[in-house]
Coordinates of N, CA, C and O in Angstrom, one line a residue:
X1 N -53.8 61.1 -142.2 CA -52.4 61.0 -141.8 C -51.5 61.3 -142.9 O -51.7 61.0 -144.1
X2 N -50.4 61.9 -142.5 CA -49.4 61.9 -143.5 C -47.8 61.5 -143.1 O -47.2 61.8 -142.1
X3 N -47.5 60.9 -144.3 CA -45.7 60.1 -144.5 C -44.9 61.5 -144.0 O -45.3 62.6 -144.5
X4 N -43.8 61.5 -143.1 CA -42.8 62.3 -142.5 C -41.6 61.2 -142.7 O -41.6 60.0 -142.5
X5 N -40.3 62.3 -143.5 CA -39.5 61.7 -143.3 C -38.7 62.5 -141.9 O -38.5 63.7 -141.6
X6 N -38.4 61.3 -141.4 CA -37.2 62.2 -140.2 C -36.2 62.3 -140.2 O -35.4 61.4 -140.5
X7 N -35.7 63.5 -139.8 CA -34.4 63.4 -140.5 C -33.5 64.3 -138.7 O -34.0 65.0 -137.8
X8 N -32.2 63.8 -138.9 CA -31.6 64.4 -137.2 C -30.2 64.9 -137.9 O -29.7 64.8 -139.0
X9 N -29.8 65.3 -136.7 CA -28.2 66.2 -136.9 C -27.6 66.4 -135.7 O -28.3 66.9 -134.8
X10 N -26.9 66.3 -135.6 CA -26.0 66.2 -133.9 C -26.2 67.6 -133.2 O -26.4 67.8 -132.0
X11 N -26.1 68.6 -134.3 CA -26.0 69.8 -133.2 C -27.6 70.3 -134.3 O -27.4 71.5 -134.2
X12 N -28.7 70.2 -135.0 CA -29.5 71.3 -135.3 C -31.1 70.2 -134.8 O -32.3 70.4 -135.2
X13 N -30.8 69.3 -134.2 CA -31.7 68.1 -133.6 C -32.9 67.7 -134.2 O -32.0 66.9 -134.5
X14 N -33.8 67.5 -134.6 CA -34.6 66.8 -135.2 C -35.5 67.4 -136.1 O -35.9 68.5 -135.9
X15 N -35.8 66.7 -137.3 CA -36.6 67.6 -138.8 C -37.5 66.8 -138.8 O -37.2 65.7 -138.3
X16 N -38.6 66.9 -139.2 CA -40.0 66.0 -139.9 C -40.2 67.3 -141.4 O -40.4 68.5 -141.6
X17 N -39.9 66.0 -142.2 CA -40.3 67.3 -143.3 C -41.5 66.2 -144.1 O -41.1 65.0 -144.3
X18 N -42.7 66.6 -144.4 CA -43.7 65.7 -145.0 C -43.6 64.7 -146.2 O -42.3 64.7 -146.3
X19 N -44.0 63.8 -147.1 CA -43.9 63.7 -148.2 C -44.8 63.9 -149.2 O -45.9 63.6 -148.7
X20 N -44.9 64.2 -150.4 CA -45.8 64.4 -151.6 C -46.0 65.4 -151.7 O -45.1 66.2 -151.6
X21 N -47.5 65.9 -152.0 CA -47.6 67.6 -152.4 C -47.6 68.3 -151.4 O -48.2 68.1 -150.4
X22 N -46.8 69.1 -151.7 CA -46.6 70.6 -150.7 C -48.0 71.1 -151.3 O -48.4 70.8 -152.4
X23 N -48.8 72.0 -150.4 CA -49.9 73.0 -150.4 C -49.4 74.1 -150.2 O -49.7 75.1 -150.8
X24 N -48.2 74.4 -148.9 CA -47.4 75.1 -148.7 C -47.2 76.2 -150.0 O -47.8 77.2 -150.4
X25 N -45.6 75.0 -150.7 CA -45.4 75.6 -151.8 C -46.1 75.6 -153.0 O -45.6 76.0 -154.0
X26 N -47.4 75.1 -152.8 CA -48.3 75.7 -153.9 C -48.5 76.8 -154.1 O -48.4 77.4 -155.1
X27 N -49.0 77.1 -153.0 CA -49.5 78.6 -152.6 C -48.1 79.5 -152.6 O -47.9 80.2 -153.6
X28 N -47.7 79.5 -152.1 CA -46.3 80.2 -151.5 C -45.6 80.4 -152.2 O -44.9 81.4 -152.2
X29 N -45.3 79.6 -153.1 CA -44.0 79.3 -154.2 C -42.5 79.8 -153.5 O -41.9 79.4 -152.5
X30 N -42.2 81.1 -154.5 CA -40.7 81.7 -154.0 C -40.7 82.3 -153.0 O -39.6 82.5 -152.7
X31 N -41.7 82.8 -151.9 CA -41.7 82.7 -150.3 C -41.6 81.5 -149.6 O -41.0 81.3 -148.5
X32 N -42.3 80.7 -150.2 CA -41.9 79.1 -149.4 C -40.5 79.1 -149.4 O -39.8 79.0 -148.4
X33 N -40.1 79.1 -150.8 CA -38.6 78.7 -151.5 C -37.4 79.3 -150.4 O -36.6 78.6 -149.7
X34 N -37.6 80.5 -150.4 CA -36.5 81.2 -149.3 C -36.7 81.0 -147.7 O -35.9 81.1 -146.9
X35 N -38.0 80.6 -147.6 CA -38.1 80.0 -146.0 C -37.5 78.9 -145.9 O -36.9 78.6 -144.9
X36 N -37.5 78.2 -146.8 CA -36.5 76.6 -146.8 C -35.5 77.0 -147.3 O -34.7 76.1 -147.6
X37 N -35.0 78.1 -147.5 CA -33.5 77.9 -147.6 C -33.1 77.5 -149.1 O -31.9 77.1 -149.4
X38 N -33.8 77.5 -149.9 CA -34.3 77.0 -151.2 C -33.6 78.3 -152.2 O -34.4 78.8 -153.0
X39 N -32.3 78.9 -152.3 CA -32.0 79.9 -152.9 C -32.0 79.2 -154.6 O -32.5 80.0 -155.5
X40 N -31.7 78.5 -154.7 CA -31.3 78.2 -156.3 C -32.8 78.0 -157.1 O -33.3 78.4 -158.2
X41 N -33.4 77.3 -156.0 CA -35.3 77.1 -156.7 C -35.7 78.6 -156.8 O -36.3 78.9 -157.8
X42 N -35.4 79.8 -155.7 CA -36.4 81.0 -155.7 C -35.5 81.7 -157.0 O -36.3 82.4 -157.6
X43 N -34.5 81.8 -157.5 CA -33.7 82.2 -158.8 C -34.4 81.1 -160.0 O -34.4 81.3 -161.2
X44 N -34.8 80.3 -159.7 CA -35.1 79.4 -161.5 C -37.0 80.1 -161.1 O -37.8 80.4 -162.1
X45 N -37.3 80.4 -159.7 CA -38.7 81.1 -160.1 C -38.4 82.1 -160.9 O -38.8 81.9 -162.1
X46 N -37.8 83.1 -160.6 CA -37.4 84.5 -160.4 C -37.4 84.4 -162.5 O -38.0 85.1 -163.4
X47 N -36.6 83.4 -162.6 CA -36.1 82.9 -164.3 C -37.2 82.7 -165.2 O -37.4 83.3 -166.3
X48 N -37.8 81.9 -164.5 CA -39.2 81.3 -165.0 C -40.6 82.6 -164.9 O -41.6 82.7 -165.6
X49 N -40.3 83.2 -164.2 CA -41.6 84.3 -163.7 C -41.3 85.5 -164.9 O -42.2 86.3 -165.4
X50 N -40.0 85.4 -165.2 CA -39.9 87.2 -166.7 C -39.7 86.1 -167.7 O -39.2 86.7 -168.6
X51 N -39.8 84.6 -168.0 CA -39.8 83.9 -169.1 C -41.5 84.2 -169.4 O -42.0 84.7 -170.3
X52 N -41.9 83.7 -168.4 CA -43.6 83.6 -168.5 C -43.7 84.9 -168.8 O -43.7 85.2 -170.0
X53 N -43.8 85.7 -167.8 CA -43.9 87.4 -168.4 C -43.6 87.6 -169.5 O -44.4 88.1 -170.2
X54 N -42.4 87.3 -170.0 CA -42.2 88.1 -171.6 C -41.7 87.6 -172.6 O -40.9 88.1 -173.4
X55 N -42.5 86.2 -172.7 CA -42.8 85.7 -173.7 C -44.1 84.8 -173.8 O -44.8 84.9 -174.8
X56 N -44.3 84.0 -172.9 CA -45.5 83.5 -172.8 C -46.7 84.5 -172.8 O -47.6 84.1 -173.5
X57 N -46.8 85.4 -172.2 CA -48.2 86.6 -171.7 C -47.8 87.2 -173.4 O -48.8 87.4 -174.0
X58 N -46.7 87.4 -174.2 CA -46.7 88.5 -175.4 C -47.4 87.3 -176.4 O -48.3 87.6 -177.2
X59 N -46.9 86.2 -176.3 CA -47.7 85.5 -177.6 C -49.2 84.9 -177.4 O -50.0 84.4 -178.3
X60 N -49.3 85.0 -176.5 CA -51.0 84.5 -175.7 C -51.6 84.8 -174.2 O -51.4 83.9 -173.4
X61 N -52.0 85.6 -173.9 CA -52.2 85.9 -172.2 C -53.1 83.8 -171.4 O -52.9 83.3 -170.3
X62 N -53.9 83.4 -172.4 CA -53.9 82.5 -172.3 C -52.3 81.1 -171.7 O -52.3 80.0 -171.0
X63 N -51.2 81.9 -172.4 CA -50.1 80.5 -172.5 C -49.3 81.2 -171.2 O -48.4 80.6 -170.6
X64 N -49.6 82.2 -170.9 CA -49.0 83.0 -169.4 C -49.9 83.0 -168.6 O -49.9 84.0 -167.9
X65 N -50.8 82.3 -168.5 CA -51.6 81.5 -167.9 C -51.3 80.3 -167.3 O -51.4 79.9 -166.1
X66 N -51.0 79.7 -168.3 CA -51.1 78.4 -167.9 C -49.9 78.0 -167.5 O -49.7 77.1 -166.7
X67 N -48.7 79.1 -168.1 CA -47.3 78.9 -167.2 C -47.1 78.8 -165.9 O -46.5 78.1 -165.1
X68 N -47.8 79.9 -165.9 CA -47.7 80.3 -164.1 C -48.6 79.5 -163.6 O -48.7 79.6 -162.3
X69 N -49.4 78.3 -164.4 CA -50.2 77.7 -163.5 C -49.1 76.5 -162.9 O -48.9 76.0 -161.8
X70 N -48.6 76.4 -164.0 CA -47.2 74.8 -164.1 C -46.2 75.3 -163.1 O -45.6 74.3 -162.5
X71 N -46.0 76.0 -162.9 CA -44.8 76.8 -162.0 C -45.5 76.2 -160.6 O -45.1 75.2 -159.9
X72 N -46.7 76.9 -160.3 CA -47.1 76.1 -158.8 C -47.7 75.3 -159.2 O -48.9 75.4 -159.0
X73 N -47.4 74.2 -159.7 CA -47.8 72.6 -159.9 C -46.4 71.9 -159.5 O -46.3 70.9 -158.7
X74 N -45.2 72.7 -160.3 CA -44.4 71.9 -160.1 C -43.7 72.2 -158.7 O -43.0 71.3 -158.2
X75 N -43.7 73.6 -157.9 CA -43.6 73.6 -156.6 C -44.4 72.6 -155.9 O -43.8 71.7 -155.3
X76 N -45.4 72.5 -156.0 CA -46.4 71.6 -155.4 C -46.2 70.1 -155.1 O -46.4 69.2 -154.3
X77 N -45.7 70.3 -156.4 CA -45.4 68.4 -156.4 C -43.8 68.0 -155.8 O -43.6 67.1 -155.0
X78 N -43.0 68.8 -156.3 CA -41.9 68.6 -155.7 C -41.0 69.2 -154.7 O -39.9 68.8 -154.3
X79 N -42.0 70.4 -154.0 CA -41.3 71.1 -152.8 C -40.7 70.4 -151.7 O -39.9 70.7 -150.8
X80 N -41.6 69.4 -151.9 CA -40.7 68.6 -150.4 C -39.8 68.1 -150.4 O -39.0 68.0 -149.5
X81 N -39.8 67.6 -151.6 CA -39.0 66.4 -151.8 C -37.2 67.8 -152.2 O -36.2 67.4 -151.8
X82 N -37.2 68.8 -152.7 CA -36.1 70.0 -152.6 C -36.0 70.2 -151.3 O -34.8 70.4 -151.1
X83 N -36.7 70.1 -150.0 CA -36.5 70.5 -148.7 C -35.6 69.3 -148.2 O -34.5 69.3 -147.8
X84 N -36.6 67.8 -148.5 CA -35.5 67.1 -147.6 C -34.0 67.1 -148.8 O -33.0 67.1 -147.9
X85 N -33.5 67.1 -149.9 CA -32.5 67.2 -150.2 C -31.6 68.6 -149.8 O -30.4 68.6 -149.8
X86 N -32.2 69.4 -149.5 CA -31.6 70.8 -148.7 C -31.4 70.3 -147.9 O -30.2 69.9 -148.0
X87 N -32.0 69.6 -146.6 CA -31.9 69.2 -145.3 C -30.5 68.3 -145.3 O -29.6 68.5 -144.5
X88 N -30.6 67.4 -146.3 CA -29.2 66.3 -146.0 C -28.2 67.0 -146.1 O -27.3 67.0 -145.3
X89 N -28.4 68.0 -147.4 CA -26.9 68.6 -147.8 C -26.3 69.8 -146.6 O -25.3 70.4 -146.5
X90 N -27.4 69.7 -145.8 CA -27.0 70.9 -144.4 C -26.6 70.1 -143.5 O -25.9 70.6 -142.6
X91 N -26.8 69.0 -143.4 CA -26.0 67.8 -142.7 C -26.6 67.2 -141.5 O -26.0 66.9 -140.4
X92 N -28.5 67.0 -142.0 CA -29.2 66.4 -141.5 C -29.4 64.8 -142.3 O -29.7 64.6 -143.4
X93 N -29.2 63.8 -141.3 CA -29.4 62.4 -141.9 C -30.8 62.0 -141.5 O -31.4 62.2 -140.5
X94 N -31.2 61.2 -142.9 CA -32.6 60.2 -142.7 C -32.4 59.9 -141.9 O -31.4 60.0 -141.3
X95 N -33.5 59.3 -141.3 CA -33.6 58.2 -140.2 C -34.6 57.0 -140.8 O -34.2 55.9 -141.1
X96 N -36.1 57.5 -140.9 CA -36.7 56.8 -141.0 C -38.5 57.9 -141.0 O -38.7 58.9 -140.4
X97 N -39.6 57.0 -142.0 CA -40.5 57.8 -142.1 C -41.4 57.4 -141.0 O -41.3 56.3 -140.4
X98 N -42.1 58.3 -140.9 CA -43.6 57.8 -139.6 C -44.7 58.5 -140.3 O -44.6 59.4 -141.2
X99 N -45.6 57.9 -139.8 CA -47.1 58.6 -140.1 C -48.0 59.1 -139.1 O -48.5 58.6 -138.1
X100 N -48.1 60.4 -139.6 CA -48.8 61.3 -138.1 C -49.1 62.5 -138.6 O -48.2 63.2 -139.2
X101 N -50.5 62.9 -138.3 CA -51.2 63.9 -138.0 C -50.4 65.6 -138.8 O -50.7 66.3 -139.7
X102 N -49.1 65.4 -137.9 CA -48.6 66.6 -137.9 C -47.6 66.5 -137.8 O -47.3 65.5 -137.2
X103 N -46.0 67.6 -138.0 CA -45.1 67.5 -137.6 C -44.5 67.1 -136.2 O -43.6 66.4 -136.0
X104 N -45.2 67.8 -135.4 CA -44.8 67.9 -133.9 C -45.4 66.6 -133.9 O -44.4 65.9 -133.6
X105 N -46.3 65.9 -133.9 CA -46.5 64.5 -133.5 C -45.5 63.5 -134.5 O -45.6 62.4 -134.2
X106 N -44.9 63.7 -135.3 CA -44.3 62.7 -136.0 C -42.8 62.9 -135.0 O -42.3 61.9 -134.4
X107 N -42.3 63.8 -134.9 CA -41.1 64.1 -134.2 C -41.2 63.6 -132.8 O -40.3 62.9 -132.4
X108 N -42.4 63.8 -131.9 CA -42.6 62.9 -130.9 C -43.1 61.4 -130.6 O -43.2 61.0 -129.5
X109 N -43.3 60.8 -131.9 CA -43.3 59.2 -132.0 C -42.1 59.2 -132.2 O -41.5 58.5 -131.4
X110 N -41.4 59.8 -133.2 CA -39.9 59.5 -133.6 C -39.1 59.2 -132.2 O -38.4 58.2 -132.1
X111 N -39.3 60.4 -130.8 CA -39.1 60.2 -129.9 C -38.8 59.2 -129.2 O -37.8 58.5 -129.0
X112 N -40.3 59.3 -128.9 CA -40.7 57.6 -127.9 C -39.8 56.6 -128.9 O -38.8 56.3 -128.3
X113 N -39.9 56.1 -129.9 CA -39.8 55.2 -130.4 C -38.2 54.8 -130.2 O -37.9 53.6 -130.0
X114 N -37.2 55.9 -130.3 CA -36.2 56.2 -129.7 C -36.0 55.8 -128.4 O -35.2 54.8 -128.2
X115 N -36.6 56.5 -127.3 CA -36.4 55.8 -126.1 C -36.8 54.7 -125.7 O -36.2 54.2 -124.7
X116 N -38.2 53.7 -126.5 CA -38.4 52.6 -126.2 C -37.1 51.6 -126.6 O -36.8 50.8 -125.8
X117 N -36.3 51.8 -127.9 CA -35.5 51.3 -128.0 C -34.3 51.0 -127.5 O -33.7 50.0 -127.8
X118 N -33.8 51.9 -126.4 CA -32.8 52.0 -125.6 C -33.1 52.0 -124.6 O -32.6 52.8 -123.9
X119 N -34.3 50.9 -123.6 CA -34.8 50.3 -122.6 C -34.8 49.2 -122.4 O -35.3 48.7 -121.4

């Protein structure tokens, strides 16, 4: 099972965005980055990727190695947590986390849980 935070908005209606490590943007990095809407993270890649290139890889192919390993470490670890603060600043509010399977199931307890309340 995994932590969803939920997040809603009057007119773009309901988000589940996960918490902890993205695998996503491990893998994915600055394609993840621009699918979320992530423009300022896919520019410090973009920064970070000819820093690593050309200077890390010229003084050790080993230390441009291990750059590019930290780059998708630190997408990894913190990608979600950049989505739900994108999410608020687009003018989606918390609500509240759930734990479920998957997105579409966390959004549909969110649901129910919703209409049981207003019965």
């Amino acid at each position: 099972m995994t932590t969803f935070s939920i997040l809603i908005s009057e007119t773009k209606g309901i988000k589940a965005i996960p918490q902890g490590f993205s695998m996503l943007a491990f893998i994915f990095t600055a394609a993840w980055a621009i699918d979320n809407d992530l423009i300022v993270v896919f520019l410090w890649t973009v920064l970070a990727g000819f820093v690593i290139k050309s200077v890390l890889f010229a003084i050790n192919p080993w230390f441009g190695f291990a750059g590019a390993i930290l780059v998708f470490i630190v997408y990894g670890m913190e990608g979600n947590k950049w989505a739900l603060s994108r999410a608020i600043k687009k003018g989606y509010e918390f609500q509240m986390t759930i734990e479920a399977a998957n997105r579409k199931k966390a959004i549909t307890e969110y649901k129910q849980g919703v209409q049981g309340d207003q019965t």
